Amino acid sequence: MFKESEINYYSDELNLRRIINSVDLQDVDEALNICDISKIEQKLQIWQKYMPRVKPFYALKCNEDPLIVKTLADLGTGFDCASKSEIKQILNSGVQPERIIFANPCKPASHIEYAKENQVRCSTVDSEFEIYKLHKHYPESHLVIRFRYDAKDAQIAFGDKFGCDPEHEAPALMLLAKSLQLNVIGTSFHVGTGCNDLPAYERAIRISKKLFTFGSLIGFNMRLLDIGGGFPGDDDEKFKNIADIVNSSLKLHFPNDDVNIIAEPGRFFVAAAYTLICKIYAKREIRSPLNNKLLTKMYYLNDGMYGSFNGIFYEHQQITVQHFLEENEENKLPRFKTILWGPTCDSLDKIIEDLDLPDLQCDDVLAFPNMGAYSVTLARPFNGFLSPRILYFRKIHSSS
């Protein structure tokens, strides 16, 4: 029997069918998350292989699970925190304050004072109001100027909310910081989550170089470049393509090792680490009133849009479904037009439609891979339905 709140170990491959057969899902109401810690370790290896100059500062908001945090802390990553509570969690995990960037450009004063009390100095800003606030509450801060650079094609852009104009506002903020005797140490940007305009990284890095030059001319020791987050967690080939552009851009614009390069990946580390297992607890068939022809099969699952599938609404997440009925190439089961619904009474709680699945029954289960990013953090027990349980696994590495 697998243990909750502890790591279960496996060799070779993680067998979902075996786990499902070993866990009694018939008499439990909540869904089940299967978290493979090994995939987080593998992601760090991929990062270090393809983008060795860039140190990852994990974006805690993506998934604050303590075991995830401990894994990454033990592996030596930094952390991107946005609030007092996030800073507190990371410090309580034994991480030194030098491994934290307070990357929220708009911070409550009490959170700034907490950062000061705990010597978390690195702080992102994008307006004169934030600079005055830091001057009042934490003048020893190390300021990172966040400028706006939105990719031409991205799932989620941040420029409407964060980032100053790089041509006019960013130099003005540096001059203001200089007049207040504050310390600017670098710049940051975020081209957007799900970026498909990969050359945007090169353009933003080129702008960063210009701002570094300006900062150096007015007397700052510009030594930190933050290239943001939004890196894909379920597409390693795309990540490699991004890394190629980042690496060549850094070689061109920041060839020396006197500048520390960091990034704020979240989903990159945790998306593929989670597979969600849902149970079908109700079923309907929609038939034509004219000839009784079967039109659609509808299944109601024990997790939905207000739970783990919130990314469909917030991030236009593409969902992949796996069933566990026995079939092979010679024995293909017939498919039916299918709609998957969540458990709440809200009609917006529709997970996916126009899906093709074989005929399923109540108590059958479906698996959804790549569910580790934001789903756990944003899931809420709306309508009284429980959030998923979590089972943790890690692969046993051979000593040879």
Short mmCIF file of C-alpha atoms in Angstrom, two decimals:
data_model
loop_
_atom_site.label_atom_id
_atom_site.label_comp_id
_atom_site.label_asym_id
_atom_site.label_seq_id
_atom_site.Cartn_x
_atom_site.Cartn_y
_atom_site.Cartn_z
CA MET A 1 0.00 0.00 0.00
CA PHE A 2 1.35 3.43 -0.91
CA LYS A 3 1.83 6.00 1.85
CA GLU A 4 0.53 9.55 1.73
CA SER A 5 2.72 12.49 2.87
CA GLU A 6 5.79 10.32 2.33
CA ILE A 7 7.84 9.50 -0.76
CA ASN A 8 7.20 6.09 -2.30
CA TYR A 9 10.12 4.69 -4.30
CA TYR A 10 10.07 2.84 -7.61
CA SER A 11 12.53 1.40 -10.09
CA ASP A 12 12.38 1.42 -13.90
CA GLU A 13 9.14 3.23 -14.84
CA LEU A 14 6.29 4.61 -12.77
CA ASN A 15 3.32 2.36 -13.56
CA LEU A 16 0.07 4.31 -13.34
CA ARG A 17 -2.11 1.25 -13.80
CA ARG A 18 -0.40 -0.52 -10.92
CA ILE A 19 -0.82 2.52 -8.66
CA ILE A 20 -4.50 2.82 -9.56
CA ASN A 21 -5.07 -0.86 -8.93
CA SER A 22 -3.31 -0.61 -5.57
CA VAL A 23 -5.20 2.45 -4.36
CA ASP A 24 -8.87 1.94 -3.51
CA LEU A 25 -10.60 4.72 -5.45
CA GLN A 26 -14.09 3.25 -5.25
CA ASP A 27 -15.07 4.56 -1.82
CA VAL A 28 -13.26 7.91 -1.88
CA ASP A 29 -14.71 11.15 -3.20
CA GLU A 30 -11.61 13.15 -4.01
CA ALA A 31 -9.36 12.78 -7.05
CA LEU A 32 -5.74 11.69 -6.77
CA ASN A 33 -2.56 13.48 -7.81
CA ILE A 34 0.47 11.33 -8.53
CA CYS A 35 3.60 13.44 -8.08
CA ASP A 36 6.89 12.09 -9.43
CA ILE A 37 9.70 13.99 -7.69
CA SER A 38 12.21 12.41 -10.08
CA LYS A 39 10.80 14.45 -12.96
CA ILE A 40 11.69 17.65 -11.11
CA GLU A 41 15.26 16.43 -10.72
CA GLN A 42 15.33 15.52 -14.42
CA LYS A 43 14.08 18.99 -15.35
CA LEU A 44 16.94 20.62 -13.46
CA GLN A 45 19.40 18.40 -15.34
CA ILE A 46 17.82 19.50 -18.63
CA TRP A 47 18.02 23.15 -17.56
CA GLN A 48 21.66 22.91 -16.57
CA LYS A 49 22.55 21.08 -19.76
CA TYR A 50 20.89 23.49 -22.19
CA MET A 51 21.09 26.80 -20.32
CA PRO A 52 24.13 26.46 -18.03
CA ARG A 53 24.76 30.18 -17.51
CA VAL A 54 21.24 30.85 -16.25
CA LYS A 55 20.49 29.95 -12.65
CA PRO A 56 16.83 29.06 -12.03
CA PHE A 57 14.95 30.84 -9.25
CA TYR A 58 11.83 28.70 -8.88
CA ALA A 59 8.57 30.72 -8.98
CA LEU A 60 6.95 29.54 -5.77
CA LYS A 61 3.46 30.67 -6.79
CA CYS A 62 3.37 27.89 -9.39
CA ASN A 63 3.27 25.12 -6.78
CA GLU A 64 4.19 25.72 -3.14
CA ASP A 65 4.03 22.06 -2.06
CA PRO A 66 6.62 21.63 0.76
CA LEU A 67 8.12 18.50 -0.82
CA ILE A 68 8.57 20.33 -4.11
CA VAL A 69 10.23 23.22 -2.29
CA LYS A 70 12.50 20.91 -0.30
CA THR A 71 13.54 19.06 -3.44
CA LEU A 72 14.50 22.24 -5.26
CA ALA A 73 16.12 23.76 -2.18
CA ASP A 74 18.29 20.66 -1.75
CA LEU A 75 19.21 20.86 -5.44
CA GLY A 76 20.46 24.42 -4.91
CA THR A 77 18.01 26.49 -6.94
CA GLY A 78 17.04 30.02 -6.01
CA PHE A 79 13.46 31.13 -5.40
CA ASP A 80 11.22 33.84 -6.84
CA CYS A 81 8.90 35.05 -4.07
CA ALA A 82 6.04 37.53 -4.37
CA SER A 83 4.95 38.05 -0.76
CA LYS A 84 5.86 37.88 2.90
CA SER A 85 4.28 34.44 3.25
CA GLU A 86 6.26 33.03 0.33
CA ILE A 87 9.52 34.46 1.67
CA LYS A 88 8.72 32.99 5.08
CA GLN A 89 8.11 29.52 3.63
CA ILE A 90 11.40 29.56 1.73
CA LEU A 91 13.43 30.83 4.69
CA ASN A 92 11.81 28.19 6.91
CA SER A 93 12.99 25.61 4.38
CA GLY A 94 16.58 26.53 5.23
CA VAL A 95 17.26 28.62 2.14
CA GLN A 96 19.61 31.58 2.58
CA PRO A 97 18.15 35.04 1.80
CA GLU A 98 20.72 35.47 -0.99
CA ARG A 99 18.88 32.74 -2.91
CA ILE A 100 15.62 34.74 -2.95
CA ILE A 101 14.48 37.50 -5.28
CA PHE A 102 11.46 39.51 -4.12
CA ALA A 103 10.11 39.65 -7.66
CA ASN A 104 6.73 41.30 -7.16
CA PRO A 105 7.11 44.85 -8.55
CA CYS A 106 4.28 46.12 -6.29
CA LYS A 107 4.77 45.17 -2.66
CA PRO A 108 2.88 46.04 0.55
CA ALA A 109 5.05 48.05 2.95
CA SER A 110 4.77 45.40 5.68
CA HIS A 111 6.12 42.78 3.26
CA ILE A 112 9.07 45.02 2.45
CA GLU A 113 9.78 45.43 6.16
CA TYR A 114 9.64 41.65 6.60
CA ALA A 115 12.17 41.27 3.78
CA LYS A 116 14.39 43.80 5.54
CA GLU A 117 14.15 41.95 8.85
CA ASN A 118 15.29 38.78 7.09
CA GLN A 119 17.91 40.38 4.82
CA VAL A 120 16.19 39.54 1.55
CA ARG A 121 17.72 42.41 -0.41
CA CYS A 122 17.07 41.71 -4.08
CA SER A 123 13.85 43.49 -5.07
CA THR A 124 12.11 44.13 -8.40
CA VAL A 125 10.66 47.59 -9.17
CA ASP A 126 8.95 49.18 -12.16
CA SER A 127 7.68 52.58 -10.96
CA GLU A 128 8.83 55.67 -9.09
CA PHE A 129 6.26 54.98 -6.36
CA GLU A 130 7.88 51.64 -5.56
CA ILE A 131 11.30 53.25 -5.49
CA TYR A 132 10.12 55.85 -2.99
CA LYS A 133 8.51 53.08 -0.94
CA LEU A 134 11.75 51.09 -0.82
CA HIS A 135 13.69 54.25 0.01
CA LYS A 136 11.42 54.72 3.03
CA HIS A 137 11.17 51.14 4.26
CA TYR A 138 14.28 49.34 3.00
CA PRO A 139 16.93 51.68 1.52
CA GLU A 140 19.51 48.88 1.61
CA SER A 141 17.60 47.01 -1.09
CA HIS A 142 19.27 45.86 -4.28
CA LEU A 143 16.96 47.15 -7.00
CA VAL A 144 16.21 45.26 -10.22
CA ILE A 145 14.44 47.42 -12.81
CA ARG A 146 11.71 45.44 -14.56
CA PHE A 147 10.96 46.71 -18.03
CA ARG A 148 8.12 45.71 -20.32
CA TYR A 149 8.78 43.48 -23.27
CA ASP A 150 5.82 41.46 -24.52
CA ALA A 151 6.37 38.75 -27.10
CA LYS A 152 4.28 39.11 -30.25
CA ASP A 153 2.74 35.68 -29.64
CA ALA A 154 2.24 34.39 -26.08
CA GLN A 155 -0.53 32.66 -24.15
CA ILE A 156 -0.30 35.10 -21.25
CA ALA A 157 1.26 38.57 -21.42
CA PHE A 158 2.16 40.60 -18.34
CA GLY A 159 2.98 43.99 -19.84
CA ASP A 160 -0.40 45.56 -19.07
CA LYS A 161 0.24 45.02 -15.36
CA PHE A 162 4.02 45.01 -14.87
CA GLY A 163 7.08 46.52 -16.50
CA CYS A 164 8.14 50.06 -17.28
CA ASP A 165 8.90 51.46 -20.72
CA PRO A 166 12.54 50.47 -21.41
CA GLU A 167 13.45 53.50 -23.49
CA HIS A 168 12.24 56.35 -21.29
CA GLU A 169 10.96 55.14 -17.92
CA ALA A 170 13.72 52.66 -17.07
CA PRO A 171 16.58 55.23 -17.35
CA ALA A 172 14.47 57.74 -15.41
CA LEU A 173 13.95 55.20 -12.61
CA MET A 174 17.69 54.57 -12.47
CA LEU A 175 18.35 58.31 -12.19
CA LEU A 176 15.73 58.59 -9.45
CA ALA A 177 17.33 55.70 -7.55
CA LYS A 178 20.71 57.39 -7.94
CA SER A 179 19.40 60.67 -6.53
CA LEU A 180 17.98 58.79 -3.52
CA GLN A 181 21.27 56.93 -3.02
CA LEU A 182 19.65 53.57 -3.69
CA ASN A 183 21.49 50.70 -5.34
CA VAL A 184 20.37 49.40 -8.75
CA ILE A 185 22.06 46.09 -9.58
CA GLY A 186 20.32 44.99 -12.78
CA THR A 187 17.23 44.54 -14.92
CA SER A 188 14.48 41.99 -15.48
CA PHE A 189 11.81 41.23 -18.07
CA HIS A 190 9.15 38.62 -18.85
CA VAL A 191 8.28 38.01 -22.50
CA GLY A 192 5.11 36.11 -21.54
CA THR A 193 4.03 32.61 -20.63
CA GLY A 194 3.68 30.19 -23.53
CA CYS A 195 5.83 32.37 -25.76
CA ASN A 196 5.85 31.33 -29.41
CA ASP A 197 7.81 34.37 -30.54
CA LEU A 198 11.16 32.91 -29.49
CA PRO A 199 13.32 35.75 -30.90
CA ALA A 200 11.65 37.97 -28.28
CA TYR A 201 14.25 36.69 -25.81
CA GLU A 202 17.07 38.05 -27.97
CA ARG A 203 15.38 41.42 -28.40
CA ALA A 204 14.76 41.75 -24.65
CA ILE A 205 18.33 40.75 -23.80
CA ARG A 206 19.59 43.36 -26.28
CA ILE A 207 17.52 46.02 -24.50
CA SER A 208 18.91 44.82 -21.17
CA LYS A 209 22.44 45.40 -22.45
CA LYS A 210 21.60 49.03 -23.29
CA LEU A 211 20.17 49.56 -19.81
CA PHE A 212 23.24 47.93 -18.25
CA THR A 213 25.43 50.35 -20.18
CA PHE A 214 23.36 53.32 -18.99
CA GLY A 215 23.39 52.08 -15.40
CA SER A 216 27.15 51.65 -15.45
CA LEU A 217 27.62 55.16 -16.87
CA ILE A 218 25.80 56.71 -13.91
CA GLY A 219 27.78 54.69 -11.41
CA PHE A 220 25.84 51.50 -10.67
CA ASN A 221 27.50 48.09 -10.48
CA MET A 222 25.14 46.31 -12.88
CA ARG A 223 25.57 42.62 -12.13
CA LEU A 224 22.19 40.84 -12.33
CA LEU A 225 20.06 40.01 -15.37
CA ASP A 226 16.72 38.27 -14.80
CA ILE A 227 15.19 36.82 -17.99
CA GLY A 228 11.82 35.99 -16.39
CA GLY A 229 9.70 32.84 -16.50
CA GLY A 230 7.00 31.13 -18.52
CA PHE A 231 9.24 28.35 -19.87
CA PRO A 232 7.32 25.25 -21.07
CA GLY A 233 7.16 22.29 -18.71
CA ASP A 234 5.76 19.74 -21.14
CA ASP A 235 7.77 20.46 -24.30
CA ASP A 236 11.51 19.89 -23.90
CA GLU A 237 12.18 20.48 -27.59
CA LYS A 238 10.69 23.95 -27.42
CA PHE A 239 12.73 24.66 -24.31
CA LYS A 240 15.90 23.66 -26.16
CA ASN A 241 15.02 26.10 -28.94
CA ILE A 242 14.50 28.87 -26.38
CA ALA A 243 17.81 27.97 -24.74
CA ASP A 244 19.65 28.22 -28.07
CA ILE A 245 18.39 31.78 -28.55
CA VAL A 246 19.09 32.79 -24.95
CA ASN A 247 22.59 31.32 -25.02
CA SER A 248 23.58 33.01 -28.28
CA SER A 249 22.13 36.32 -27.09
CA LEU A 250 24.00 36.15 -23.79
CA LYS A 251 27.21 35.30 -25.60
CA LEU A 252 26.76 38.35 -27.82
CA HIS A 253 25.54 40.91 -25.27
CA PHE A 254 26.86 39.59 -21.93
CA PRO A 255 29.98 37.59 -22.83
CA ASN A 256 31.72 37.99 -19.48
CA ASP A 257 31.03 36.14 -16.24
CA ASP A 258 30.79 39.35 -14.19
CA VAL A 259 27.00 39.38 -14.70
CA ASN A 260 24.83 36.83 -12.91
CA ILE A 261 22.04 35.53 -15.13
CA ILE A 262 18.90 34.17 -13.47
CA ALA A 263 15.39 33.16 -14.57
CA GLU A 264 12.08 32.53 -12.80
CA PRO A 265 10.79 29.15 -14.07
CA GLY A 266 7.78 27.62 -12.38
CA ARG A 267 5.82 25.32 -14.68
CA PHE A 268 9.08 24.16 -16.28
CA PHE A 269 9.89 22.20 -13.13
CA VAL A 270 6.51 20.98 -11.92
CA ALA A 271 4.06 20.65 -14.83
CA ALA A 272 5.16 17.17 -15.91
CA ALA A 273 5.70 15.98 -12.34
CA TYR A 274 1.96 15.64 -11.65
CA THR A 275 -0.57 13.27 -13.18
CA LEU A 276 -4.16 13.69 -12.03
CA ILE A 277 -6.36 10.60 -11.62
CA CYS A 278 -10.12 11.26 -11.71
CA LYS A 279 -13.01 8.91 -11.16
CA ILE A 280 -16.23 8.95 -13.15
CA TYR A 281 -19.10 9.09 -10.67
CA ALA A 282 -22.01 9.85 -13.02
CA LYS A 283 -22.89 9.40 -16.68
CA ARG A 284 -25.49 10.65 -19.18
CA GLU A 285 -26.18 9.87 -22.81
CA ILE A 286 -27.69 12.52 -25.09
CA ARG A 287 -29.86 11.12 -27.89
CA SER A 288 -31.66 12.70 -30.79
CA PRO A 289 -35.37 13.29 -30.05
CA LEU A 290 -36.09 12.42 -33.69
CA ASN A 291 -34.57 8.98 -34.06
CA ASN A 292 -33.02 8.21 -30.66
CA LYS A 293 -29.57 8.25 -32.25
CA LEU A 294 -26.75 8.55 -29.70
CA LEU A 295 -25.23 12.03 -30.00
CA THR A 296 -22.94 12.48 -26.98
CA LYS A 297 -21.76 10.65 -23.90
CA MET A 298 -21.23 12.86 -20.85
CA TYR A 299 -19.16 11.89 -17.82
CA TYR A 300 -19.03 13.70 -14.49
CA LEU A 301 -15.66 13.61 -12.72
CA ASN A 302 -14.64 14.22 -9.11
CA ASP A 303 -12.49 17.20 -10.08
CA GLY A 304 -13.20 20.13 -12.36
CA MET A 305 -12.69 23.74 -13.41
CA TYR A 306 -12.80 25.06 -9.86
CA GLY A 307 -10.23 22.48 -8.86
CA SER A 308 -7.28 21.06 -10.73
CA PHE A 309 -8.51 22.06 -14.19
CA ASN A 310 -8.51 25.79 -13.44
CA GLY A 311 -5.67 26.21 -15.95
CA ILE A 312 -8.16 25.68 -18.81
CA PHE A 313 -9.90 28.89 -17.76
CA TYR A 314 -6.91 30.95 -16.64
CA GLU A 315 -4.26 29.81 -19.11
CA HIS A 316 -6.05 28.13 -22.03
CA GLN A 317 -4.35 24.90 -20.96
CA GLN A 318 -4.55 21.98 -23.39
CA ILE A 319 -5.69 18.81 -21.63
CA THR A 320 -4.55 15.29 -22.51
CA VAL A 321 -6.71 12.35 -21.43
CA GLN A 322 -5.71 8.73 -20.88
CA HIS A 323 -8.17 5.90 -20.20
CA PHE A 324 -7.37 2.44 -18.83
CA LEU A 325 -9.66 0.17 -20.80
CA GLU A 326 -7.94 -2.81 -22.39
CA GLU A 327 -7.33 -2.35 -26.11
CA ASN A 328 -4.55 -2.72 -28.66
CA GLU A 329 -3.90 -2.04 -32.34
CA GLU A 330 -5.83 -5.14 -33.38
CA ASN A 331 -8.69 -4.54 -30.98
CA LYS A 332 -9.59 -0.85 -31.12
CA LEU A 333 -12.61 0.13 -29.06
CA PRO A 334 -15.27 2.26 -30.77
CA ARG A 335 -15.12 5.97 -29.92
CA PHE A 336 -17.95 8.33 -29.06
CA LYS A 337 -18.27 12.08 -28.91
CA THR A 338 -17.63 12.87 -25.26
CA ILE A 339 -17.95 15.75 -22.82
CA LEU A 340 -16.21 15.75 -19.43
CA TRP A 341 -17.83 17.75 -16.65
CA GLY A 342 -16.58 18.73 -13.21
CA PRO A 343 -18.54 17.93 -10.06
CA THR A 344 -19.98 21.34 -9.11
CA CYS A 345 -23.44 22.70 -9.85
CA ASP A 346 -21.99 25.47 -12.04
CA SER A 347 -22.68 25.07 -15.76
CA LEU A 348 -19.28 26.64 -16.48
CA ASP A 349 -17.66 23.58 -14.89
CA LYS A 350 -17.06 21.93 -18.27
CA ILE A 351 -13.58 20.42 -18.53
CA ILE A 352 -13.46 19.49 -22.20
CA GLU A 353 -15.87 18.82 -25.07
CA ASP A 354 -15.64 17.32 -28.55
CA LEU A 355 -13.49 14.55 -27.10
CA ASP A 356 -13.41 11.03 -28.55
CA LEU A 357 -13.38 8.28 -25.91
CA PRO A 358 -14.55 4.67 -25.72
CA ASP A 359 -17.62 3.79 -23.69
CA LEU A 360 -16.86 4.29 -20.00
CA GLN A 361 -18.79 3.41 -16.86
CA CYS A 362 -19.18 4.86 -13.39
CA ASP A 363 -16.10 4.16 -11.23
CA ASP A 364 -13.82 3.99 -14.29
CA VAL A 365 -10.84 6.32 -14.00
CA LEU A 366 -9.11 8.75 -16.35
CA ALA A 367 -5.57 10.11 -16.12
CA PHE A 368 -4.48 13.65 -17.01
CA PRO A 369 -0.70 14.22 -17.33
CA ASN A 370 1.15 17.55 -16.96
CA MET A 371 -1.08 18.86 -14.18
CA GLY A 372 1.55 20.18 -11.73
CA ALA A 373 1.60 23.88 -12.62
CA TYR A 374 -0.81 26.13 -10.71
CA SER A 375 -3.51 23.46 -10.47
CA VAL A 376 -2.66 22.55 -6.84
CA THR A 377 -2.14 26.17 -5.80
CA LEU A 378 -5.34 27.56 -7.31
CA ALA A 379 -7.68 24.61 -6.65
CA ARG A 380 -10.46 25.36 -4.14
CA PRO A 381 -13.13 23.12 -2.56
CA PHE A 382 -15.96 25.03 -4.27
CA ASN A 383 -19.43 23.59 -3.69
CA GLY A 384 -17.92 21.47 -0.92
CA PHE A 385 -16.01 19.13 -3.25
CA LEU A 386 -12.64 18.07 -1.89
CA SER A 387 -9.26 18.86 -3.42
CA PRO A 388 -7.23 15.89 -4.67
CA ARG A 389 -5.05 13.79 -2.43
CA ILE A 390 -1.37 13.51 -3.39
CA LEU A 391 0.88 10.45 -3.56
CA TYR A 392 4.60 11.17 -3.97
CA PHE A 393 7.07 8.96 -5.82
CA ARG A 394 10.78 9.04 -6.61
CA LYS A 395 12.82 6.74 -8.79
CA ILE A 396 15.54 4.67 -7.12
CA HIS A 397 18.83 5.43 -8.86
CA SER A 398 21.18 2.53 -9.43
CA SER A 399 24.49 2.87 -7.58
CA SER A 400 26.25 1.60 -10.68
#
